[in-house]
mmCIF file of C-alpha atoms in Angstrom:
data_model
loop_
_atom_site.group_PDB
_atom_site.id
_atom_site.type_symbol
_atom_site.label_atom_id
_atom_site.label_comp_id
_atom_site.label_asym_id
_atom_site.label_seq_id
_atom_site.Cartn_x
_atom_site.Cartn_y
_atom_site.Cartn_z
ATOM 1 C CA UNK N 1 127.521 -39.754 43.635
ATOM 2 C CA UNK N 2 128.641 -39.924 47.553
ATOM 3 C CA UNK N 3 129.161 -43.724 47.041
ATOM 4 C CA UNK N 4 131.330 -43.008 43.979
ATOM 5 C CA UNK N 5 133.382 -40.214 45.178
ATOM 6 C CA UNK N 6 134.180 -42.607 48.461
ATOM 7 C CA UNK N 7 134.985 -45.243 46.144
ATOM 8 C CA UNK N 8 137.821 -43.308 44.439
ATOM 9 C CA UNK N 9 138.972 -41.712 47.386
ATOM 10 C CA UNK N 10 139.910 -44.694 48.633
ATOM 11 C CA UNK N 11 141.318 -46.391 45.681
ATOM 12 C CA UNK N 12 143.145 -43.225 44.716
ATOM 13 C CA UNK N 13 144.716 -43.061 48.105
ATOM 14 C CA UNK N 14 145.568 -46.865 47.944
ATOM 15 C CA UNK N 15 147.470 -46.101 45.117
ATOM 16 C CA UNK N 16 150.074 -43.822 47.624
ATOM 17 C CA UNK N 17 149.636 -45.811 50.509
ATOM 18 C CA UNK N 18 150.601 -49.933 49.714
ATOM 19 C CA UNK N 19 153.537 -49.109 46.913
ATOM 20 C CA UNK N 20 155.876 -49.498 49.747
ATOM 21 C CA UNK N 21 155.070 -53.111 50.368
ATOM 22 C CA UNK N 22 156.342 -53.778 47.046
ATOM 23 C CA UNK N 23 159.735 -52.941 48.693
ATOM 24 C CA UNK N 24 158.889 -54.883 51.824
ATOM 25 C CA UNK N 25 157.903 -58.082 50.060
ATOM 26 C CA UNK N 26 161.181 -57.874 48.308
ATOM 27 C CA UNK N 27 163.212 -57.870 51.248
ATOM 28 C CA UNK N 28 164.673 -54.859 51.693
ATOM 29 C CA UNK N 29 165.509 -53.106 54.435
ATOM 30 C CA UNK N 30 162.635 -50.301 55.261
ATOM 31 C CA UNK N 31 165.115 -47.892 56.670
ATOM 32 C CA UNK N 32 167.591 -47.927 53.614
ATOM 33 C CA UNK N 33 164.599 -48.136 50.917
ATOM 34 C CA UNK N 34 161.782 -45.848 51.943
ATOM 35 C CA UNK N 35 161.041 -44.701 48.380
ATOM 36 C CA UNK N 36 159.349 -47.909 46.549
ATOM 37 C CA UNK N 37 158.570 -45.311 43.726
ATOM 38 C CA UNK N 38 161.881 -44.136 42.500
ATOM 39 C CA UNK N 39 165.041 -46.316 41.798
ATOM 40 C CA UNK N 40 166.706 -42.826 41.143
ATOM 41 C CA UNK N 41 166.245 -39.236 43.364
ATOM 42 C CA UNK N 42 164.694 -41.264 46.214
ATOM 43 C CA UNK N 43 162.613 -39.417 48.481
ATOM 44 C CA UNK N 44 162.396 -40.384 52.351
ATOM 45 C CA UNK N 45 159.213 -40.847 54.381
ATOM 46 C CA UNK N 46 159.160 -41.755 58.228
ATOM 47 C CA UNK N 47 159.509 -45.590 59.161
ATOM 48 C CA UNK N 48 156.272 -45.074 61.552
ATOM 49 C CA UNK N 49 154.556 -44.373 57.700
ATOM 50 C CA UNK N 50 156.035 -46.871 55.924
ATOM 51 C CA UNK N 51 155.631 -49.567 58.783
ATOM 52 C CA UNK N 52 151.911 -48.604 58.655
ATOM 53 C CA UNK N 53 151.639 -49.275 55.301
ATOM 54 C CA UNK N 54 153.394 -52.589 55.881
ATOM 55 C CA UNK N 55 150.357 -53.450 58.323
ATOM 56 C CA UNK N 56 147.427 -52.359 56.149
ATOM 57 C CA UNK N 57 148.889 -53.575 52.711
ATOM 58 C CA UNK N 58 150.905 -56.573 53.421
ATOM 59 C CA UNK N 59 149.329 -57.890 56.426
ATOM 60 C CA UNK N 60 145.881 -56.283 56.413
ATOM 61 C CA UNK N 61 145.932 -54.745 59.987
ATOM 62 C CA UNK N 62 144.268 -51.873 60.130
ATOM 63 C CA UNK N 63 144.879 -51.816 64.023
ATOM 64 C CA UNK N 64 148.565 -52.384 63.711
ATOM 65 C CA UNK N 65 148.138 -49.032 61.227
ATOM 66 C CA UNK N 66 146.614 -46.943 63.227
ATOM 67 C CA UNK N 67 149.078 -47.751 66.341
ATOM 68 C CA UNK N 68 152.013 -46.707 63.923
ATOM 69 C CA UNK N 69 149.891 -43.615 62.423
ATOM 70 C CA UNK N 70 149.674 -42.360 65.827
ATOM 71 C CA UNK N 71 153.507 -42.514 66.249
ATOM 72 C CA UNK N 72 154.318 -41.229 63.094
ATOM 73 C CA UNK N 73 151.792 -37.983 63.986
ATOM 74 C CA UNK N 74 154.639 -36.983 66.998
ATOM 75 C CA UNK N 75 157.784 -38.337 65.018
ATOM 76 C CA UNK N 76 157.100 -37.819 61.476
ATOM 77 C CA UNK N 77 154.392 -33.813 61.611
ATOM 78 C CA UNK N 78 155.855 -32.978 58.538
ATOM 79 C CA UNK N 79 155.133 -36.321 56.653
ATOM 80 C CA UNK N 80 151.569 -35.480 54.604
ATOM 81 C CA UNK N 81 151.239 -39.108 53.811
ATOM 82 C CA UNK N 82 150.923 -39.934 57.156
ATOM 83 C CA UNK N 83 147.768 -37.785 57.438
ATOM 84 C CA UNK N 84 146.505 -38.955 54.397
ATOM 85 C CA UNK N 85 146.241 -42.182 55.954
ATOM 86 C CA UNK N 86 145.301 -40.989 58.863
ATOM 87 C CA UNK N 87 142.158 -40.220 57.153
ATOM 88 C CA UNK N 88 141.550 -42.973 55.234
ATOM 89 C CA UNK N 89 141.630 -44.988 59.103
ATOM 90 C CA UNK N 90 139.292 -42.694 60.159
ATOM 91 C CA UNK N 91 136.418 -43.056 57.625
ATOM 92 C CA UNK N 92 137.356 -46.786 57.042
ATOM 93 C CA UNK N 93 137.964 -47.727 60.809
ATOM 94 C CA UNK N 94 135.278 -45.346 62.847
ATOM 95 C CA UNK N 95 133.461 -43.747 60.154
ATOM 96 C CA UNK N 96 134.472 -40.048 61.953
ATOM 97 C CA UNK N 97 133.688 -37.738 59.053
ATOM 98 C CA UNK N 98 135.222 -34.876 60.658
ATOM 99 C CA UNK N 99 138.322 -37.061 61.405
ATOM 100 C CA UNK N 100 138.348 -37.596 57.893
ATOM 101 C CA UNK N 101 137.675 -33.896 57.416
ATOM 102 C CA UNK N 102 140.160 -32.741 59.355
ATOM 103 C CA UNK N 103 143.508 -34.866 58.554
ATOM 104 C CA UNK N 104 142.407 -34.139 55.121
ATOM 105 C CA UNK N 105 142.601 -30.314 55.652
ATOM 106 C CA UNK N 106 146.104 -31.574 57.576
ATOM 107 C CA UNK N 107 147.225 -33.879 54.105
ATOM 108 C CA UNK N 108 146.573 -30.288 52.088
ATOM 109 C CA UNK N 109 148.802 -28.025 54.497
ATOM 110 C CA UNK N 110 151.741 -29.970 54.635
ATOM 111 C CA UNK N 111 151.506 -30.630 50.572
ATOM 112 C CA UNK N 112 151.512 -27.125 50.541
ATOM 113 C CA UNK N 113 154.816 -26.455 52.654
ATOM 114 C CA UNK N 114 156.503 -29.215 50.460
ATOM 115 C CA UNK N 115 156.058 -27.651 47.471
ATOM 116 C CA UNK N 116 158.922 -25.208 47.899
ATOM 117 C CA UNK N 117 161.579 -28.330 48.643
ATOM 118 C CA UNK N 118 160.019 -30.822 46.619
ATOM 119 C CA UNK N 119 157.493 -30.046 43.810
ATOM 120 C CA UNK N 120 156.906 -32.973 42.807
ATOM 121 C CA UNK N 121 155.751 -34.525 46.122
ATOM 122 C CA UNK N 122 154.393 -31.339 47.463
ATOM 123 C CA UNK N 123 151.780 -30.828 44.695
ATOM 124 C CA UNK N 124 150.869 -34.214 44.218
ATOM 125 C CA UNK N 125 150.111 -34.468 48.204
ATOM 126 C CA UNK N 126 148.184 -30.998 47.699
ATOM 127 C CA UNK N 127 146.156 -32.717 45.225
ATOM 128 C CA UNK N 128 145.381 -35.445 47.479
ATOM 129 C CA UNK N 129 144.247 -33.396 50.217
ATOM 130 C CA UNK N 130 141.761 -31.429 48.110
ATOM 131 C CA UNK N 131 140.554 -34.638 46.743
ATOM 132 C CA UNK N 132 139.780 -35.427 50.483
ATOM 133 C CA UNK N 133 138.417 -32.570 51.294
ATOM 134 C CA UNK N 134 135.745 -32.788 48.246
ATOM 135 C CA UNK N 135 134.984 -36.365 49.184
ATOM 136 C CA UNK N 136 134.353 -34.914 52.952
ATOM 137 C CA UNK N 137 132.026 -32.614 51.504
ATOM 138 C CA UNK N 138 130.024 -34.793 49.685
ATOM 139 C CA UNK N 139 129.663 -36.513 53.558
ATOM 140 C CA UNK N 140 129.294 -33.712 55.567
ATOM 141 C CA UNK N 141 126.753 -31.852 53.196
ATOM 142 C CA UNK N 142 124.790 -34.193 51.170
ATOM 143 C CA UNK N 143 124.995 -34.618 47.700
ATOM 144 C CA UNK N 144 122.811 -31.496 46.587
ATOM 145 C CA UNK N 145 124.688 -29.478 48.227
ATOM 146 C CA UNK N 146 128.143 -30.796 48.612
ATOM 147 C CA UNK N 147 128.435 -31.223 44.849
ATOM 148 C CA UNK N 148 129.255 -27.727 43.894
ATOM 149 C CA UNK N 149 132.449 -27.562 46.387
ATOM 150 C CA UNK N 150 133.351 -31.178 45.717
ATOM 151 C CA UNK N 151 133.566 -30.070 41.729
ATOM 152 C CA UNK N 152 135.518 -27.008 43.142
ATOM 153 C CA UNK N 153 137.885 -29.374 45.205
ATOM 154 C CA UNK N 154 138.109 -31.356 42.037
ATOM 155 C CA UNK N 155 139.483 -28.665 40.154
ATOM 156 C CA UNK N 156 142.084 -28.243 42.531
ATOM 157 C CA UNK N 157 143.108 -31.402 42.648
ATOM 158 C CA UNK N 158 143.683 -31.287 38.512
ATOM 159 C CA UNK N 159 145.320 -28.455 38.886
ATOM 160 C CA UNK N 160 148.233 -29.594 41.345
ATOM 161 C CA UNK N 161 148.075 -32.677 39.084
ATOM 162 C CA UNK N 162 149.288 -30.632 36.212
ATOM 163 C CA UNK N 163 151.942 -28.714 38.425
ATOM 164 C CA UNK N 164 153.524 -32.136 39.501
ATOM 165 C CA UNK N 165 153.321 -33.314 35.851
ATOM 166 C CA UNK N 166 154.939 -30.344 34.642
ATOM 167 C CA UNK N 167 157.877 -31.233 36.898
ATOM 168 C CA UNK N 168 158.277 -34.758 35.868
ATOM 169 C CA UNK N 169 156.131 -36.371 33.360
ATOM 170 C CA UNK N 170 156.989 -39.514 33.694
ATOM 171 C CA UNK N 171 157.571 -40.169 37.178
ATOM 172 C CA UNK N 172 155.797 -43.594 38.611
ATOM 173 C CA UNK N 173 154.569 -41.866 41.694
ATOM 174 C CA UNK N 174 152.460 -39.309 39.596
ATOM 175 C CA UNK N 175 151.143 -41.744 36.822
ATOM 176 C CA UNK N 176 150.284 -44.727 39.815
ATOM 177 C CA UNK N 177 148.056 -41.581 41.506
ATOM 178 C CA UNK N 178 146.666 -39.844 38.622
ATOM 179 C CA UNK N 179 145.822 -42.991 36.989
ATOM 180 C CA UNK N 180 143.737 -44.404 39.873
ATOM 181 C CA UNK N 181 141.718 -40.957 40.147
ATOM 182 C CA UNK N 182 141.706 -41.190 36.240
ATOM 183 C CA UNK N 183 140.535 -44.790 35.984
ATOM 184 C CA UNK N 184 138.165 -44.625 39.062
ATOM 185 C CA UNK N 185 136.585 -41.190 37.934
ATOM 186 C CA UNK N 186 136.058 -42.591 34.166
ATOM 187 C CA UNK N 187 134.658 -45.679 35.299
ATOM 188 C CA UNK N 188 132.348 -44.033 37.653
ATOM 189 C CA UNK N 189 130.980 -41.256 35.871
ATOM 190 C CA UNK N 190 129.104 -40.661 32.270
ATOM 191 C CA UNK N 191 130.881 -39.708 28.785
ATOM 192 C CA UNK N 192 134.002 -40.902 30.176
ATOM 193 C CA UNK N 193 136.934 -42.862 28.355
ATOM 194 C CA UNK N 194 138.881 -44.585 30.597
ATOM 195 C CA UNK N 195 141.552 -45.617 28.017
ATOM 196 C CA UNK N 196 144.431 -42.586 28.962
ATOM 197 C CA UNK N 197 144.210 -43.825 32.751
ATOM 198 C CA UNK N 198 144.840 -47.601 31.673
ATOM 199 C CA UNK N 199 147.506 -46.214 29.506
ATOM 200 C CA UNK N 200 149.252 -44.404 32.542
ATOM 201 C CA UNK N 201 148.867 -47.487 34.255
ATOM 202 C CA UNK N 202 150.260 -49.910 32.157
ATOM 203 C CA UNK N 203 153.185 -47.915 30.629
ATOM 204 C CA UNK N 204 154.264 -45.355 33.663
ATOM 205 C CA UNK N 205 153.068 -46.062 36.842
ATOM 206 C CA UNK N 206 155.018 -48.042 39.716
ATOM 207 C CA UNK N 207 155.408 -50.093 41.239
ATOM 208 C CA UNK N 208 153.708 -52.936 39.355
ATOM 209 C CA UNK N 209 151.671 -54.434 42.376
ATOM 210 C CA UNK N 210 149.812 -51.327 42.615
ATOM 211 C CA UNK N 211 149.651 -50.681 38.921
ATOM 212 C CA UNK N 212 147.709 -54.364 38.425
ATOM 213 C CA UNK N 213 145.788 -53.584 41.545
ATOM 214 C CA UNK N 214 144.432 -50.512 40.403
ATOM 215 C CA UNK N 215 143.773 -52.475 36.754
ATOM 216 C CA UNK N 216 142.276 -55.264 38.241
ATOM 217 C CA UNK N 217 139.790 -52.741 39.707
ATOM 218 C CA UNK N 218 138.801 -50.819 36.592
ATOM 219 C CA UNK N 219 138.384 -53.524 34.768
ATOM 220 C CA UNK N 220 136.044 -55.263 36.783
ATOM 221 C CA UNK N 221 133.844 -51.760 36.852
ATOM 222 C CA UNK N 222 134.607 -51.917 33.349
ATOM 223 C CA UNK N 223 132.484 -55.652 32.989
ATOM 224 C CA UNK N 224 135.881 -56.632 31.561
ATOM 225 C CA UNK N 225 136.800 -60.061 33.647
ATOM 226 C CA UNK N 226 139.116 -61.972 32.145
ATOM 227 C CA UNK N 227 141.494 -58.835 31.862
ATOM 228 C CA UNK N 228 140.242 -58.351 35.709
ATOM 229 C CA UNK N 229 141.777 -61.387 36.617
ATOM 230 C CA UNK N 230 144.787 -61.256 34.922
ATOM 231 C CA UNK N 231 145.807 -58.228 37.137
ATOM 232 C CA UNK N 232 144.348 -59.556 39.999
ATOM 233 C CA UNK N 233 146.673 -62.517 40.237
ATOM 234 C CA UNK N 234 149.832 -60.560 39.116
ATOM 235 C CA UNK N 235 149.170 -58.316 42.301
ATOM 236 C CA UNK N 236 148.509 -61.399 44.582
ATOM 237 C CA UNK N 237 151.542 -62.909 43.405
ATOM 238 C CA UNK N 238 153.342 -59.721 44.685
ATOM 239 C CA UNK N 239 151.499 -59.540 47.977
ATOM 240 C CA UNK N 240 149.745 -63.224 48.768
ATOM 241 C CA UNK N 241 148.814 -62.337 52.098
ATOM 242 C CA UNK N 242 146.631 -59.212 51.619
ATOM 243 C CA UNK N 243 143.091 -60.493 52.800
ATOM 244 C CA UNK N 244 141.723 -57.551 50.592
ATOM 245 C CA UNK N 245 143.080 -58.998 47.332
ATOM 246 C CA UNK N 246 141.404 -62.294 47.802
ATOM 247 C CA UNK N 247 138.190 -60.067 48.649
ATOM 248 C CA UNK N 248 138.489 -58.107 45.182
ATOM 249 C CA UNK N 249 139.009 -61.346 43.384
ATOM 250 C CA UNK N 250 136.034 -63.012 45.109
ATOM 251 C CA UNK N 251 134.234 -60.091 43.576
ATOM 252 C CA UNK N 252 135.505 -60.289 39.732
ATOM 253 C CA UNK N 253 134.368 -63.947 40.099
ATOM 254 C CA UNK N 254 131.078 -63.507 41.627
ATOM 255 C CA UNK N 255 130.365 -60.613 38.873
ATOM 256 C CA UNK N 256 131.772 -63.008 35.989
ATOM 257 C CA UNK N 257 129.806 -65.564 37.426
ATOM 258 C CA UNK N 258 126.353 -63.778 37.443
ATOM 259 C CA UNK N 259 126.652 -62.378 34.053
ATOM 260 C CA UNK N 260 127.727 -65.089 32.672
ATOM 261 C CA UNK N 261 125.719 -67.968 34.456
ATOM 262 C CA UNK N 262 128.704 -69.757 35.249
ATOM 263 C CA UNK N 263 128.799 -71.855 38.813
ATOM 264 C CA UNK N 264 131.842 -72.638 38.775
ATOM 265 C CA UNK N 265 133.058 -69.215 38.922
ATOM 266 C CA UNK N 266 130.640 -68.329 41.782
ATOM 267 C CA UNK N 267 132.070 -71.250 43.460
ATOM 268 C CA UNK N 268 135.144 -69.844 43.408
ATOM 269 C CA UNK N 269 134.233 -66.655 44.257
ATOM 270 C CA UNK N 270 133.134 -68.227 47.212
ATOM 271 C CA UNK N 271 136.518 -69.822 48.074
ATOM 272 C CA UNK N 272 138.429 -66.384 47.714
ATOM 273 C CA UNK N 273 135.833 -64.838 49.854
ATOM 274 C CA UNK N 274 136.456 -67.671 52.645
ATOM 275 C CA UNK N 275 139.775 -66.271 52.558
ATOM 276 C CA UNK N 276 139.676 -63.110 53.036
ATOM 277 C CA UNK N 277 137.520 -63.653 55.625
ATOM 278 C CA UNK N 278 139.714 -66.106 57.472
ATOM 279 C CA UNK N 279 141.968 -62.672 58.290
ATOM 280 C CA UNK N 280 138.980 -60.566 59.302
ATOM 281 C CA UNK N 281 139.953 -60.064 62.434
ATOM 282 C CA UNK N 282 142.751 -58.107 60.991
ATOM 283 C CA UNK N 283 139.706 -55.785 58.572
ATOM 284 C CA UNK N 284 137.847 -53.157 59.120
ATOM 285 C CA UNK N 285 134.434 -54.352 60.819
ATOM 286 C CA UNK N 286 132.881 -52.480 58.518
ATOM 287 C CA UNK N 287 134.408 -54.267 55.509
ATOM 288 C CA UNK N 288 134.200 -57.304 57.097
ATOM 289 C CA UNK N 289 130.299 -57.238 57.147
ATOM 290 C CA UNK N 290 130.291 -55.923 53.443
ATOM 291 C CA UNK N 291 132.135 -59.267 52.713
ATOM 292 C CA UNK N 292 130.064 -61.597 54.420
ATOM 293 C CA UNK N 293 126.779 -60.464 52.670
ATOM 294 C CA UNK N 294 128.694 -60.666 49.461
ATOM 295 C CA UNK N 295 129.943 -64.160 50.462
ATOM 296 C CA UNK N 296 126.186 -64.833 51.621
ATOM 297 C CA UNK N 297 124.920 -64.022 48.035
ATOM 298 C CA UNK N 298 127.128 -65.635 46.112
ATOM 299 C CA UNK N 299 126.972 -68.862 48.098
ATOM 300 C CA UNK N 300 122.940 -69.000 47.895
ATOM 301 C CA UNK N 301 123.715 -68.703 43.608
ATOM 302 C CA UNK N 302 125.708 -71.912 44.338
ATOM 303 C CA UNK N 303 123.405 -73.393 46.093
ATOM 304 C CA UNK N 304 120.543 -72.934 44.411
ATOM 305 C CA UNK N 305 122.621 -73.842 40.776
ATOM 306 C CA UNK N 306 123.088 -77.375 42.302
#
């Protein structure tokens, strides 16, 4: 269940993090568009934040990221984003649970004080930083006896959910968010219908890149590959130069591949590995190695088909 609860953690928190490279790879100007959400009632977030969301999710450098995160902590205290990502770095990059722990606890307190100026954002960043703080129990604890406050921290994070949704139904920001930690959740765990999460996705959420992203994603937990791939390539053809996209399609091949004894699309899965790879200096060493024994099992399918 640890595994899982990372796994939507960080796809969850995805979902807030890259929208505003859909802005980027538009070309606008970062400091006159800093809400890729909302064409109407922008809100504003710092340009340390939003340039560190540039590096991880349109150029794949977490080290850039960090080196922006670290301004934006001095220049942008107020921004709970910032520490939201700030903890994602820190379990992704160093694997420094209280790190993560503790810029989660930071994510939660400023959601909090933005409540009373901006609902909306305020309870959705609340609900973020409780759904950090159940994953960090899961790490700090163990699962037998992290569960019972991560299930606690869970209700929370429905809770603020329903607060921001009783604001504004319909907003992007909220339906991109809830339907990752819908989707993820459903896919992950037993007597679960993922269906209303795909639904949020497809009709509500926003920006599109991160929409597809997060579809390309549950359908490939879903076994579901050609509708994988579909999404996969609409969100590469958004952001071709994220190293991580080319990693999850790799993976939808590979998976396609296996179950359906087809070389050719371990082949390719092979290919979209290769480049992903050719940016890991840019990754996560961490992800990096994850990739290459993915790459190294799905070449030694290919080579052994021949």
């Amino acid at each position: 269940m640890r595994k899982k609860w990372f796994l939507a953690v960080q796809h969850a928190f995805a979902a807030l993090a890259s929208t505003t490279l859909v802005t980027l790879s538009l070309g606008f100007n970062p400091t006159l568009a800093q809400d890729p959400f909302r064409a109407t009632n922008p809100r504003q977030i710092g340009d340390n934040t939003e340039a560190a969301f540039r590096a991880i999710f349109e150029q794949g450098n977490y080290q850039a990221a960090a080196n922006y995160l670290n301004q934006a902590e001095a220049s942008e205290p107020n921004e709970p984003l910032a520490y939201a990502m700030r903890a994602s770095l820190a379990y992704t990059l160093n694997d420094d649970i209280n790190a993560f722990s503790n810029y989660g606890k930071q994510t939660l307190e400023t959601g909090r004080q933005l409540i009373s100026q901006d609902p909306l954002r305020g309870n959705l960043y609340a609900a973020v930083g409780h759904f950090l703080q159940g994953a960090a129990a899961l790490a700090q604890e163990g699962t037998v006896r992290g569960t019972p406050r991560a299930l606690s921290e869970l209700r929370q994070v429905y809770s603020y959910l329903d607060q921001a949704e009783a604001v504004a139904p319909n907003d992007p920001e909220l339906n991109l968010l809830r339907g990752y930690m819908d989707l993820m959740l459903a896919v992950n765990l037993p007597f679960s219908s993922p269906q209303q999460a795909i639904d949020r996705l497809v009709k509500f959420a926003g920006p599109r890149y991160l929409a597809d992203r997060g579809l390309a994603i549950g359908y490939r937990d879903l076994d579901q590959y050609t509708q994988a791939l579909t999404y996969v390539e609409r969100a590469l053809q958004a952001t071709p130069e994220n190293p991580e996209l080319y990693y999850l399609k790799a993976q939808i091949l590979a998976e396609q591949g296996n179950k359906q004894n087809n070389p050719s699309a371990i082949k390719a899965a092979v290919e979209n590995f290769d480049r992903s790879l050719a940016k890991k200096d840019q990754l996560p060493s961490s992800l990096v190695k994850q990739i290459e024994r993915e790459r190294s099992r799905a070449f030694q399918r290919v080579s052994s088909a021949r």
